[in-house]
JSON list of C-alpha atoms in Angstrom, two decimals:
[
{"chain": "A", "resi": 1456, "resn": "UNK", "atom": "CA", "xyz": [217.42, 161.38, 28.14]},
{"chain": "A", "resi": 1457, "resn": "UNK", "atom": "CA", "xyz": [214.93, 159.17, 29.86]},
{"chain": "A", "resi": 1458, "resn": "UNK", "atom": "CA", "xyz": [214.66, 158.90, 33.60]},
{"chain": "A", "resi": 1459, "resn": "UNK", "atom": "CA", "xyz": [213.84, 155.25, 34.72]},
{"chain": "A", "resi": 1460, "resn": "UNK", "atom": "CA", "xyz": [214.29, 155.53, 38.59]},
{"chain": "A", "resi": 1461, "resn": "UNK", "atom": "CA", "xyz": [213.50, 158.38, 40.86]},
{"chain": "A", "resi": 1462, "resn": "UNK", "atom": "CA", "xyz": [213.20, 158.05, 44.72]},
{"chain": "A", "resi": 1463, "resn": "UNK", "atom": "CA", "xyz": [214.02, 160.17, 47.60]},
{"chain": "A", "resi": 1464, "resn": "UNK", "atom": "CA", "xyz": [215.81, 162.68, 45.33]},
{"chain": "A", "resi": 1465, "resn": "UNK", "atom": "CA", "xyz": [217.95, 160.04, 43.61]},
{"chain": "A", "resi": 1466, "resn": "UNK", "atom": "CA", "xyz": [217.91, 159.05, 39.96]},
{"chain": "A", "resi": 1467, "resn": "UNK", "atom": "CA", "xyz": [219.11, 156.68, 37.24]},
{"chain": "A", "resi": 1468, "resn": "UNK", "atom": "CA", "xyz": [218.86, 157.92, 33.71]},
{"chain": "A", "resi": 1469, "resn": "UNK", "atom": "CA", "xyz": [219.38, 156.41, 30.28]},
{"chain": "A", "resi": 1470, "resn": "UNK", "atom": "CA", "xyz": [221.78, 158.18, 27.85]},
{"chain": "A", "resi": 1471, "resn": "UNK", "atom": "CA", "xyz": [220.84, 157.22, 24.29]},
{"chain": "A", "resi": 1472, "resn": "UNK", "atom": "CA", "xyz": [221.92, 158.13, 20.74]},
{"chain": "A", "resi": 1473, "resn": "UNK", "atom": "CA", "xyz": [220.07, 161.41, 20.76]},
{"chain": "A", "resi": 1474, "resn": "UNK", "atom": "CA", "xyz": [222.69, 162.60, 23.28]},
{"chain": "A", "resi": 1475, "resn": "UNK", "atom": "CA", "xyz": [225.60, 161.96, 20.87]},
{"chain": "A", "resi": 1476, "resn": "UNK", "atom": "CA", "xyz": [228.45, 163.31, 22.82]},
{"chain": "A", "resi": 1477, "resn": "UNK", "atom": "CA", "xyz": [227.71, 161.66, 26.17]},
{"chain": "A", "resi": 1478, "resn": "UNK", "atom": "CA", "xyz": [226.39, 158.44, 24.50]},
{"chain": "A", "resi": 1479, "resn": "UNK", "atom": "CA", "xyz": [229.47, 158.06, 22.18]},
{"chain": "A", "resi": 1480, "resn": "UNK", "atom": "CA", "xyz": [231.85, 158.76, 25.33]},
{"chain": "A", "resi": 1481, "resn": "UNK", "atom": "CA", "xyz": [230.37, 156.07, 27.37]},
{"chain": "A", "resi": 1482, "resn": "UNK", "atom": "CA", "xyz": [230.36, 153.48, 24.57]},
{"chain": "A", "resi": 1483, "resn": "UNK", "atom": "CA", "xyz": [233.97, 154.39, 23.70]},
{"chain": "A", "resi": 1484, "resn": "UNK", "atom": "CA", "xyz": [235.42, 154.32, 27.29]},
{"chain": "A", "resi": 1485, "resn": "UNK", "atom": "CA", "xyz": [233.50, 151.18, 28.38]},
{"chain": "A", "resi": 1486, "resn": "UNK", "atom": "CA", "xyz": [234.56, 149.27, 25.30]},
{"chain": "A", "resi": 1487, "resn": "UNK", "atom": "CA", "xyz": [238.13, 150.10, 25.81]},
{"chain": "A", "resi": 1488, "resn": "UNK", "atom": "CA", "xyz": [237.91, 149.48, 29.66]},
{"chain": "A", "resi": 1489, "resn": "UNK", "atom": "CA", "xyz": [236.31, 146.07, 28.90]},
{"chain": "A", "resi": 1490, "resn": "UNK", "atom": "CA", "xyz": [239.05, 145.14, 26.55]},
{"chain": "A", "resi": 1491, "resn": "UNK", "atom": "CA", "xyz": [241.70, 146.24, 28.90]},
{"chain": "A", "resi": 1492, "resn": "UNK", "atom": "CA", "xyz": [240.35, 144.15, 31.71]},
{"chain": "A", "resi": 1493, "resn": "UNK", "atom": "CA", "xyz": [240.61, 141.03, 29.57]},
{"chain": "A", "resi": 1494, "resn": "UNK", "atom": "CA", "xyz": [244.18, 141.75, 28.61]},
{"chain": "A", "resi": 1495, "resn": "UNK", "atom": "CA", "xyz": [245.04, 142.42, 32.20]},
{"chain": "A", "resi": 1496, "resn": "UNK", "atom": "CA", "xyz": [243.69, 139.04, 33.05]},
{"chain": "A", "resi": 1497, "resn": "UNK", "atom": "CA", "xyz": [245.81, 137.47, 30.35]},
{"chain": "A", "resi": 1498, "resn": "UNK", "atom": "CA", "xyz": [248.91, 139.53, 31.00]},
{"chain": "A", "resi": 1499, "resn": "UNK", "atom": "CA", "xyz": [249.79, 140.78, 34.52]},
{"chain": "A", "resi": 1500, "resn": "UNK", "atom": "CA", "xyz": [252.09, 143.38, 33.10]},
{"chain": "A", "resi": 1501, "resn": "UNK", "atom": "CA", "xyz": [249.68, 144.98, 30.71]},
{"chain": "A", "resi": 1502, "resn": "UNK", "atom": "CA", "xyz": [248.97, 148.62, 31.49]},
{"chain": "A", "resi": 1503, "resn": "UNK", "atom": "CA", "xyz": [245.40, 149.77, 30.94]},
{"chain": "A", "resi": 1504, "resn": "UNK", "atom": "CA", "xyz": [244.52, 152.92, 29.11]},
{"chain": "A", "resi": 1505, "resn": "UNK", "atom": "CA", "xyz": [242.50, 154.35, 31.94]},
{"chain": "A", "resi": 1506, "resn": "UNK", "atom": "CA", "xyz": [244.12, 152.93, 35.21]},
{"chain": "A", "resi": 1507, "resn": "UNK", "atom": "CA", "xyz": [242.10, 155.14, 37.64]},
{"chain": "A", "resi": 1508, "resn": "UNK", "atom": "CA", "xyz": [238.82, 154.11, 36.04]},
{"chain": "A", "resi": 1509, "resn": "UNK", "atom": "CA", "xyz": [239.82, 150.46, 36.10]},
{"chain": "A", "resi": 1510, "resn": "UNK", "atom": "CA", "xyz": [240.02, 150.58, 39.86]},
{"chain": "A", "resi": 1511, "resn": "UNK", "atom": "CA", "xyz": [236.20, 151.18, 40.17]},
{"chain": "A", "resi": 1512, "resn": "UNK", "atom": "CA", "xyz": [235.24, 149.29, 36.84]},
{"chain": "A", "resi": 1513, "resn": "UNK", "atom": "CA", "xyz": [232.92, 146.29, 37.20]},
{"chain": "A", "resi": 1514, "resn": "UNK", "atom": "CA", "xyz": [230.93, 144.28, 34.84]},
{"chain": "A", "resi": 1515, "resn": "UNK", "atom": "CA", "xyz": [228.46, 141.40, 35.05]},
{"chain": "A", "resi": 1516, "resn": "UNK", "atom": "CA", "xyz": [226.81, 139.11, 32.28]},
{"chain": "A", "resi": 1517, "resn": "UNK", "atom": "CA", "xyz": [223.37, 137.70, 32.27]},
{"chain": "A", "resi": 1518, "resn": "UNK", "atom": "CA", "xyz": [221.66, 135.14, 29.94]},
{"chain": "A", "resi": 1519, "resn": "UNK", "atom": "CA", "xyz": [218.09, 134.11, 29.76]},
{"chain": "A", "resi": 1520, "resn": "UNK", "atom": "CA", "xyz": [215.27, 132.78, 27.53]},
{"chain": "A", "resi": 1521, "resn": "UNK", "atom": "CA", "xyz": [212.42, 135.34, 27.13]},
{"chain": "A", "resi": 1522, "resn": "UNK", "atom": "CA", "xyz": [209.57, 135.62, 24.63]},
{"chain": "A", "resi": 1523, "resn": "UNK", "atom": "CA", "xyz": [210.82, 133.06, 22.18]},
{"chain": "A", "resi": 1524, "resn": "UNK", "atom": "CA", "xyz": [214.30, 134.36, 22.13]},
{"chain": "A", "resi": 1525, "resn": "UNK", "atom": "CA", "xyz": [217.66, 134.18, 23.84]},
{"chain": "A", "resi": 1526, "resn": "UNK", "atom": "CA", "xyz": [218.81, 137.39, 25.54]},
{"chain": "A", "resi": 1527, "resn": "UNK", "atom": "CA", "xyz": [222.45, 138.17, 26.41]},
{"chain": "A", "resi": 1528, "resn": "UNK", "atom": "CA", "xyz": [223.08, 141.21, 28.55]},
{"chain": "A", "resi": 1529, "resn": "UNK", "atom": "CA", "xyz": [226.46, 142.89, 29.81]},
{"chain": "A", "resi": 1530, "resn": "UNK", "atom": "CA", "xyz": [226.10, 145.65, 32.37]},
{"chain": "A", "resi": 1531, "resn": "UNK", "atom": "CA", "xyz": [229.29, 147.70, 33.15]},
{"chain": "A", "resi": 1532, "resn": "UNK", "atom": "CA", "xyz": [229.65, 150.46, 35.65]},
{"chain": "A", "resi": 1533, "resn": "UNK", "atom": "CA", "xyz": [232.38, 152.81, 36.72]},
{"chain": "A", "resi": 1534, "resn": "UNK", "atom": "CA", "xyz": [232.44, 155.04, 39.80]},
{"chain": "A", "resi": 1535, "resn": "UNK", "atom": "CA", "xyz": [234.91, 157.39, 38.44]},
{"chain": "A", "resi": 1536, "resn": "UNK", "atom": "CA", "xyz": [232.88, 160.34, 37.30]},
{"chain": "A", "resi": 1537, "resn": "UNK", "atom": "CA", "xyz": [235.57, 161.91, 35.23]},
{"chain": "A", "resi": 1538, "resn": "UNK", "atom": "CA", "xyz": [234.48, 159.35, 32.60]},
{"chain": "A", "resi": 1539, "resn": "UNK", "atom": "CA", "xyz": [232.33, 161.97, 30.81]},
{"chain": "A", "resi": 1540, "resn": "UNK", "atom": "CA", "xyz": [233.27, 165.37, 29.69]},
{"chain": "A", "resi": 1541, "resn": "UNK", "atom": "CA", "xyz": [230.04, 166.88, 30.95]},
{"chain": "A", "resi": 1542, "resn": "UNK", "atom": "CA", "xyz": [230.67, 165.54, 34.53]},
{"chain": "A", "resi": 1543, "resn": "UNK", "atom": "CA", "xyz": [233.39, 168.11, 34.89]},
{"chain": "A", "resi": 1544, "resn": "UNK", "atom": "CA", "xyz": [230.97, 171.14, 34.76]},
{"chain": "A", "resi": 1545, "resn": "UNK", "atom": "CA", "xyz": [227.34, 170.25, 34.12]},
{"chain": "A", "resi": 1546, "resn": "UNK", "atom": "CA", "xyz": [227.07, 166.90, 36.01]},
{"chain": "A", "resi": 1547, "resn": "UNK", "atom": "CA", "xyz": [229.43, 167.09, 39.04]},
{"chain": "A", "resi": 1548, "resn": "UNK", "atom": "CA", "xyz": [226.86, 165.17, 41.16]},
{"chain": "A", "resi": 1549, "resn": "UNK", "atom": "CA", "xyz": [227.24, 161.93, 39.01]},
{"chain": "A", "resi": 1550, "resn": "UNK", "atom": "CA", "xyz": [228.72, 158.95, 41.11]},
{"chain": "A", "resi": 1551, "resn": "UNK", "atom": "CA", "xyz": [227.98, 156.07, 38.68]},
{"chain": "A", "resi": 1552, "resn": "UNK", "atom": "CA", "xyz": [228.28, 155.86, 34.91]},
{"chain": "A", "resi": 1553, "resn": "UNK", "atom": "CA", "xyz": [227.15, 152.59, 33.34]},
{"chain": "A", "resi": 1554, "resn": "UNK", "atom": "CA", "xyz": [226.66, 150.86, 30.00]},
{"chain": "A", "resi": 1555, "resn": "UNK", "atom": "CA", "xyz": [224.00, 148.24, 29.25]},
{"chain": "A", "resi": 1556, "resn": "UNK", "atom": "CA", "xyz": [224.66, 146.01, 26.26]},
{"chain": "A", "resi": 1557, "resn": "UNK", "atom": "CA", "xyz": [222.14, 143.58, 24.90]},
{"chain": "A", "resi": 1558, "resn": "UNK", "atom": "CA", "xyz": [221.84, 141.05, 22.03]},
{"chain": "A", "resi": 1559, "resn": "UNK", "atom": "CA", "xyz": [218.51, 139.25, 21.25]},
{"chain": "A", "resi": 1560, "resn": "UNK", "atom": "CA", "xyz": [218.58, 136.11, 19.25]},
{"chain": "A", "resi": 1561, "resn": "UNK", "atom": "CA", "xyz": [215.15, 134.62, 18.03]},
{"chain": "A", "resi": 1562, "resn": "UNK", "atom": "CA", "xyz": [214.94, 130.93, 19.00]},
{"chain": "A", "resi": 1563, "resn": "UNK", "atom": "CA", "xyz": [214.99, 128.50, 15.90]},
{"chain": "A", "resi": 1564, "resn": "UNK", "atom": "CA", "xyz": [214.15, 124.81, 15.73]},
{"chain": "A", "resi": 1565, "resn": "UNK", "atom": "CA", "xyz": [214.44, 122.48, 12.76]},
{"chain": "A", "resi": 1566, "resn": "UNK", "atom": "CA", "xyz": [211.74, 120.10, 11.44]},
{"chain": "A", "resi": 1567, "resn": "UNK", "atom": "CA", "xyz": [212.42, 117.64, 14.28]},
{"chain": "A", "resi": 1568, "resn": "UNK", "atom": "CA", "xyz": [212.19, 120.27, 16.97]},
{"chain": "A", "resi": 1569, "resn": "UNK", "atom": "CA", "xyz": [215.94, 120.47, 17.74]},
{"chain": "A", "resi": 1570, "resn": "UNK", "atom": "CA", "xyz": [217.17, 123.85, 18.86]},
{"chain": "A", "resi": 1571, "resn": "UNK", "atom": "CA", "xyz": [219.36, 125.30, 16.12]},
{"chain": "A", "resi": 1572, "resn": "UNK", "atom": "CA", "xyz": [219.55, 128.91, 17.40]},
{"chain": "A", "resi": 1573, "resn": "UNK", "atom": "CA", "xyz": [222.96, 130.31, 16.51]},
{"chain": "A", "resi": 1574, "resn": "UNK", "atom": "CA", "xyz": [225.42, 131.41, 19.07]},
{"chain": "A", "resi": 1575, "resn": "UNK", "atom": "CA", "xyz": [226.43, 135.13, 19.57]},
{"chain": "A", "resi": 1576, "resn": "UNK", "atom": "CA", "xyz": [229.42, 135.15, 17.27]},
{"chain": "A", "resi": 1577, "resn": "UNK", "atom": "CA", "xyz": [227.56, 133.37, 14.41]},
{"chain": "A", "resi": 1578, "resn": "UNK", "atom": "CA", "xyz": [224.57, 135.61, 14.93]},
{"chain": "A", "resi": 1579, "resn": "UNK", "atom": "CA", "xyz": [226.60, 138.83, 14.77]},
{"chain": "A", "resi": 1580, "resn": "UNK", "atom": "CA", "xyz": [228.50, 137.59, 11.69]},
{"chain": "A", "resi": 1581, "resn": "UNK", "atom": "CA", "xyz": [225.65, 135.91, 9.65]},
{"chain": "A", "resi": 1582, "resn": "UNK", "atom": "CA", "xyz": [222.52, 136.45, 11.31]},
{"chain": "A", "resi": 1583, "resn": "UNK", "atom": "CA", "xyz": [219.96, 133.84, 11.57]},
{"chain": "A", "resi": 1584, "resn": "UNK", "atom": "CA", "xyz": [216.96, 132.37, 9.47]},
{"chain": "A", "resi": 1585, "resn": "UNK", "atom": "CA", "xyz": [214.47, 134.62, 11.52]},
{"chain": "A", "resi": 1586, "resn": "UNK", "atom": "CA", "xyz": [216.66, 137.64, 11.62]},
{"chain": "A", "resi": 1587, "resn": "UNK", "atom": "CA", "xyz": [218.99, 137.48, 8.58]},
{"chain": "A", "resi": 1588, "resn": "UNK", "atom": "CA", "xyz": [220.58, 140.92, 9.10]},
{"chain": "A", "resi": 1589, "resn": "UNK", "atom": "CA", "xyz": [221.08, 141.78, 12.84]},
{"chain": "A", "resi": 1590, "resn": "UNK", "atom": "CA", "xyz": [220.50, 145.53, 13.38]},
{"chain": "A", "resi": 1591, "resn": "UNK", "atom": "CA", "xyz": [220.88, 147.96, 16.19]},
{"chain": "A", "resi": 1592, "resn": "UNK", "atom": "CA", "xyz": [218.46, 150.43, 14.76]},
{"chain": "A", "resi": 1593, "resn": "UNK", "atom": "CA", "xyz": [215.62, 151.29, 17.10]},
{"chain": "A", "resi": 1594, "resn": "UNK", "atom": "CA", "xyz": [213.01, 150.95, 14.43]},
{"chain": "A", "resi": 1595, "resn": "UNK", "atom": "CA", "xyz": [214.32, 147.71, 12.92]},
{"chain": "A", "resi": 1596, "resn": "UNK", "atom": "CA", "xyz": [213.94, 144.85, 15.55]},
{"chain": "A", "resi": 1597, "resn": "UNK", "atom": "CA", "xyz": [216.25, 145.91, 18.32]},
{"chain": "A", "resi": 1598, "resn": "UNK", "atom": "CA", "xyz": [218.43, 142.77, 17.88]},
{"chain": "A", "resi": 1599, "resn": "UNK", "atom": "CA", "xyz": [221.46, 144.71, 19.25]},
{"chain": "A", "resi": 1600, "resn": "UNK", "atom": "CA", "xyz": [221.19, 147.51, 21.80]},
{"chain": "A", "resi": 1601, "resn": "UNK", "atom": "CA", "xyz": [223.62, 149.77, 23.76]},
{"chain": "A", "resi": 1602, "resn": "UNK", "atom": "CA", "xyz": [222.28, 152.14, 26.38]},
{"chain": "A", "resi": 1603, "resn": "UNK", "atom": "CA", "xyz": [224.37, 154.56, 28.47]},
{"chain": "A", "resi": 1604, "resn": "UNK", "atom": "CA", "xyz": [223.38, 155.16, 32.12]},
{"chain": "A", "resi": 1605, "resn": "UNK", "atom": "CA", "xyz": [224.21, 157.72, 34.72]},
{"chain": "A", "resi": 1606, "resn": "UNK", "atom": "CA", "xyz": [223.19, 158.10, 38.34]},
{"chain": "A", "resi": 1607, "resn": "UNK", "atom": "CA", "xyz": [223.88, 160.10, 41.45]},
{"chain": "A", "resi": 1608, "resn": "UNK", "atom": "CA", "xyz": [223.76, 156.82, 43.48]},
{"chain": "A", "resi": 1609, "resn": "UNK", "atom": "CA", "xyz": [226.80, 154.50, 43.97]},
{"chain": "A", "resi": 1610, "resn": "UNK", "atom": "CA", "xyz": [225.71, 151.31, 42.15]},
{"chain": "A", "resi": 1611, "resn": "UNK", "atom": "CA", "xyz": [227.29, 147.97, 41.44]},
{"chain": "A", "resi": 1612, "resn": "UNK", "atom": "CA", "xyz": [226.94, 146.48, 37.94]},
{"chain": "A", "resi": 1613, "resn": "UNK", "atom": "CA", "xyz": [224.32, 144.04, 39.20]},
{"chain": "A", "resi": 1614, "resn": "UNK", "atom": "CA", "xyz": [222.24, 146.89, 40.83]},
{"chain": "A", "resi": 1615, "resn": "UNK", "atom": "CA", "xyz": [222.55, 148.91, 37.69]},
{"chain": "A", "resi": 1616, "resn": "UNK", "atom": "CA", "xyz": [221.28, 145.84, 35.64]},
{"chain": "A", "resi": 1617, "resn": "UNK", "atom": "CA", "xyz": [218.29, 145.41, 37.95]},
{"chain": "A", "resi": 1618, "resn": "UNK", "atom": "CA", "xyz": [217.28, 148.99, 37.67]},
{"chain": "A", "resi": 1619, "resn": "UNK", "atom": "CA", "xyz": [217.65, 148.85, 34.04]},
{"chain": "A", "resi": 1620, "resn": "UNK", "atom": "CA", "xyz": [215.24, 145.79, 33.81]},
{"chain": "A", "resi": 1621, "resn": "UNK", "atom": "CA", "xyz": [212.75, 147.25, 36.23]},
{"chain": "A", "resi": 1622, "resn": "UNK", "atom": "CA", "xyz": [211.43, 149.78, 33.53]},
{"chain": "A", "resi": 1623, "resn": "UNK", "atom": "CA", "xyz": [210.29, 146.87, 31.30]},
{"chain": "A", "resi": 1624, "resn": "UNK", "atom": "CA", "xyz": [207.16, 146.12, 33.30]},
{"chain": "A", "resi": 1625, "resn": "UNK", "atom": "CA", "xyz": [205.83, 149.50, 32.18]},
{"chain": "A", "resi": 1626, "resn": "UNK", "atom": "CA", "xyz": [206.21, 148.34, 28.67]},
{"chain": "A", "resi": 1627, "resn": "UNK", "atom": "CA", "xyz": [204.83, 144.82, 29.27]},
{"chain": "A", "resi": 1628, "resn": "UNK", "atom": "CA", "xyz": [201.87, 145.77, 31.53]},
{"chain": "A", "resi": 1629, "resn": "UNK", "atom": "CA", "xyz": [200.69, 148.88, 29.71]},
{"chain": "A", "resi": 1630, "resn": "UNK", "atom": "CA", "xyz": [202.11, 149.41, 26.10]},
{"chain": "A", "resi": 1631, "resn": "UNK", "atom": "CA", "xyz": [202.14, 145.80, 25.09]},
{"chain": "A", "resi": 1632, "resn": "UNK", "atom": "CA", "xyz": [198.51, 145.35, 26.41]},
{"chain": "A", "resi": 1633, "resn": "UNK", "atom": "CA", "xyz": [197.29, 148.48, 24.55]},
{"chain": "A", "resi": 1634, "resn": "UNK", "atom": "CA", "xyz": [198.94, 147.45, 21.33]},
{"chain": "A", "resi": 1635, "resn": "UNK", "atom": "CA", "xyz": [198.07, 143.60, 21.56]},
{"chain": "A", "resi": 1636, "resn": "UNK", "atom": "CA", "xyz": [194.94, 143.16, 23.59]},
{"chain": "A", "resi": 1637, "resn": "UNK", "atom": "CA", "xyz": [193.29, 146.58, 22.81]},
{"chain": "A", "resi": 1638, "resn": "UNK", "atom": "CA", "xyz": [194.78, 146.48, 19.15]},
{"chain": "A", "resi": 1639, "resn": "UNK", "atom": "CA", "xyz": [195.88, 149.99, 19.40]},
{"chain": "A", "resi": 1640, "resn": "UNK", "atom": "CA", "xyz": [198.65, 149.46, 16.88]},
{"chain": "A", "resi": 1641, "resn": "UNK", "atom": "CA", "xyz": [196.09, 148.06, 14.38]},
{"chain": "A", "resi": 1642, "resn": "UNK", "atom": "CA", "xyz": [193.67, 151.05, 14.69]},
{"chain": "A", "resi": 1643, "resn": "UNK", "atom": "CA", "xyz": [193.13, 152.95, 11.34]},
{"chain": "A", "resi": 1644, "resn": "UNK", "atom": "CA", "xyz": [191.80, 156.03, 13.26]},
{"chain": "A", "resi": 1645, "resn": "UNK", "atom": "CA", "xyz": [193.73, 159.20, 12.47]},
{"chain": "A", "resi": 1646, "resn": "UNK", "atom": "CA", "xyz": [191.81, 162.23, 13.50]},
{"chain": "A", "resi": 1647, "resn": "UNK", "atom": "CA", "xyz": [190.20, 160.55, 16.55]},
{"chain": "A", "resi": 1648, "resn": "UNK", "atom": "CA", "xyz": [193.30, 158.58, 17.56]},
{"chain": "A", "resi": 1649, "resn": "UNK", "atom": "CA", "xyz": [194.16, 160.82, 20.63]},
{"chain": "A", "resi": 1650, "resn": "UNK", "atom": "CA", "xyz": [190.46, 160.47, 21.95]},
{"chain": "A", "resi": 1651, "resn": "UNK", "atom": "CA", "xyz": [190.54, 156.71, 21.46]},
{"chain": "A", "resi": 1652, "resn": "UNK", "atom": "CA", "xyz": [193.81, 156.37, 23.15]},
{"chain": "A", "resi": 1653, "resn": "UNK", "atom": "CA", "xyz": [192.44, 158.12, 26.23]},
{"chain": "A", "resi": 1654, "resn": "UNK", "atom": "CA", "xyz": [189.42, 155.77, 26.18]},
{"chain": "A", "resi": 1655, "resn": "UNK", "atom": "CA", "xyz": [191.63, 152.71, 25.96]},
{"chain": "A", "resi": 1656, "resn": "UNK", "atom": "CA", "xyz": [193.80, 153.88, 28.83]},
{"chain": "A", "resi": 1657, "resn": "UNK", "atom": "CA", "xyz": [190.69, 154.58, 30.93]},
{"chain": "A", "resi": 1658, "resn": "UNK", "atom": "CA", "xyz": [189.36, 151.08, 30.20]},
{"chain": "A", "resi": 1659, "resn": "UNK", "atom": "CA", "xyz": [192.74, 149.65, 30.93]},
{"chain": "A", "resi": 1660, "resn": "UNK", "atom": "CA", "xyz": [192.86, 151.47, 34.33]},
{"chain": "A", "resi": 1661, "resn": "UNK", "atom": "CA", "xyz": [189.39, 150.21, 35.29]},
{"chain": "A", "resi": 1662, "resn": "UNK", "atom": "CA", "xyz": [190.35, 146.60, 34.51]},
{"chain": "A", "resi": 1663, "resn": "UNK", "atom": "CA", "xyz": [193.62, 146.81, 36.33]},
{"chain": "A", "resi": 1664, "resn": "UNK", "atom": "CA", "xyz": [191.89, 148.23, 39.53]},
{"chain": "A", "resi": 1665, "resn": "UNK", "atom": "CA", "xyz": [189.27, 145.46, 39.36]},
{"chain": "A", "resi": 1666, "resn": "UNK", "atom": "CA", "xyz": [192.17, 142.94, 39.14]},
{"chain": "A", "resi": 1667, "resn": "UNK", "atom": "CA", "xyz": [194.05, 144.51, 42.06]},
{"chain": "A", "resi": 1668, "resn": "UNK", "atom": "CA", "xyz": [190.69, 144.44, 44.08]},
{"chain": "A", "resi": 1669, "resn": "UNK", "atom": "CA", "xyz": [190.34, 140.72, 43.36]},
{"chain": "A", "resi": 1670, "resn": "UNK", "atom": "CA", "xyz": [186.97, 141.11, 41.38]},
{"chain": "A", "resi": 1671, "resn": "UNK", "atom": "CA", "xyz": [188.62, 139.94, 38.20]},
{"chain": "A", "resi": 1672, "resn": "UNK", "atom": "CA", "xyz": [191.02, 137.19, 37.16]},
{"chain": "A", "resi": 1673, "resn": "UNK", "atom": "CA", "xyz": [194.54, 138.57, 36.58]},
{"chain": "A", "resi": 1674, "resn": "UNK", "atom": "CA", "xyz": [194.50, 137.99, 32.83]},
{"chain": "A", "resi": 1675, "resn": "UNK", "atom": "CA", "xyz": [193.47, 141.09, 30.82]},
{"chain": "A", "resi": 1676, "resn": "UNK", "atom": "CA", "xyz": [191.58, 139.30, 28.09]},
{"chain": "A", "resi": 1677, "resn": "UNK", "atom": "CA", "xyz": [189.46, 137.23, 30.59]},
{"chain": "A", "resi": 1678, "resn": "UNK", "atom": "CA", "xyz": [188.91, 140.41, 32.72]},
{"chain": "A", "resi": 1679, "resn": "UNK", "atom": "CA", "xyz": [187.51, 141.98, 29.67]},
{"chain": "A", "resi": 1680, "resn": "UNK", "atom": "CA", "xyz": [185.10, 139.01, 29.10]},
{"chain": "A", "resi": 1681, "resn": "UNK", "atom": "CA", "xyz": [184.07, 139.21, 32.82]},
{"chain": "A", "resi": 1682, "resn": "UNK", "atom": "CA", "xyz": [183.16, 142.97, 32.38]},
{"chain": "A", "resi": 1683, "resn": "UNK", "atom": "CA", "xyz": [181.24, 142.12, 29.18]},
{"chain": "A", "resi": 1684, "resn": "UNK", "atom": "CA", "xyz": [179.20, 139.37, 30.95]},
{"chain": "A", "resi": 1685, "resn": "UNK", "atom": "CA", "xyz": [178.65, 140.85, 34.35]},
{"chain": "A", "resi": 1686, "resn": "UNK", "atom": "CA", "xyz": [176.55, 144.06, 34.67]},
{"chain": "A", "resi": 1687, "resn": "UNK", "atom": "CA", "xyz": [177.37, 144.19, 38.55]},
{"chain": "A", "resi": 1688, "resn": "UNK", "atom": "CA", "xyz": [181.06, 144.78, 37.63]},
{"chain": "A", "resi": 1689, "resn": "UNK", "atom": "CA", "xyz": [180.28, 147.48, 35.11]},
{"chain": "A", "resi": 1690, "resn": "UNK", "atom": "CA", "xyz": [177.95, 149.18, 37.70]},
{"chain": "A", "resi": 1691, "resn": "UNK", "atom": "CA", "xyz": [180.54, 148.95, 40.51]},
{"chain": "A", "resi": 1692, "resn": "UNK", "atom": "CA", "xyz": [183.59, 150.20, 38.55]},
{"chain": "A", "resi": 1693, "resn": "UNK", "atom": "CA", "xyz": [182.16, 152.39, 35.77]},
{"chain": "A", "resi": 1694, "resn": "UNK", "atom": "CA", "xyz": [178.99, 153.96, 37.17]},
{"chain": "A", "resi": 1695, "resn": "UNK", "atom": "CA", "xyz": [179.42, 154.04, 40.91]},
{"chain": "A", "resi": 1696, "resn": "UNK", "atom": "CA", "xyz": [182.86, 155.33, 40.92]},
{"chain": "A", "resi": 1697, "resn": "UNK", "atom": "CA", "xyz": [186.07, 153.84, 42.37]},
{"chain": "A", "resi": 1698, "resn": "UNK", "atom": "CA", "xyz": [187.22, 154.32, 45.97]},
{"chain": "A", "resi": 1699, "resn": "UNK", "atom": "CA", "xyz": [190.54, 155.98, 46.33]},
{"chain": "A", "resi": 1700, "resn": "UNK", "atom": "CA", "xyz": [193.73, 153.74, 47.18]},
{"chain": "A", "resi": 1701, "resn": "UNK", "atom": "CA", "xyz": [195.07, 156.63, 49.27]}
]
């Protein structure tokens, strides 16, 4: 289980496939509640499977273009803590249970530049030219994702979605930069990989601090060039030490 928000004693945590009992319960119940909500809108006499949960059930849908792909997200929450078996004894403090679902479809264009990206239904059934077999396996492209979430805060679906998205800057600003700009994922080092990782992170932190102080442009590759070309920058941030932010 991964904690993605913690402040003033409160938390929001992701429940993934490596916690099968809780994860499968969340996916099962939220899938059924979503189906029931649609049927209730079509038929006023329809009786939902979990009427008490439906009273606090809420979902929102978001769509955006991001990194050369279309992303579709559904965030569902339920304030009925009895949703999970573990809330009865182990997690009595849980106030909100949620499910984040996401589908990522790579953008496609034909020879004339016309957008031919498939819609959601076509993508799930047939895939696309860039992703012929949509998969949900973590190691195989992350086209389709489902993530359970729990919190001791009372959250709306929109708030849960915002919090879920807030953990991505860590990936974008740190791990993506280390993998791409510092070429960590291409390094052939084996025995020295931990030492090199520490050096890369130290270099990253120095560059980031220089950016925050306004001494470097806020583009990592250009900041690296500035450090290479300017001995005064290296002297200030590497050899003279860095003043505390606190």
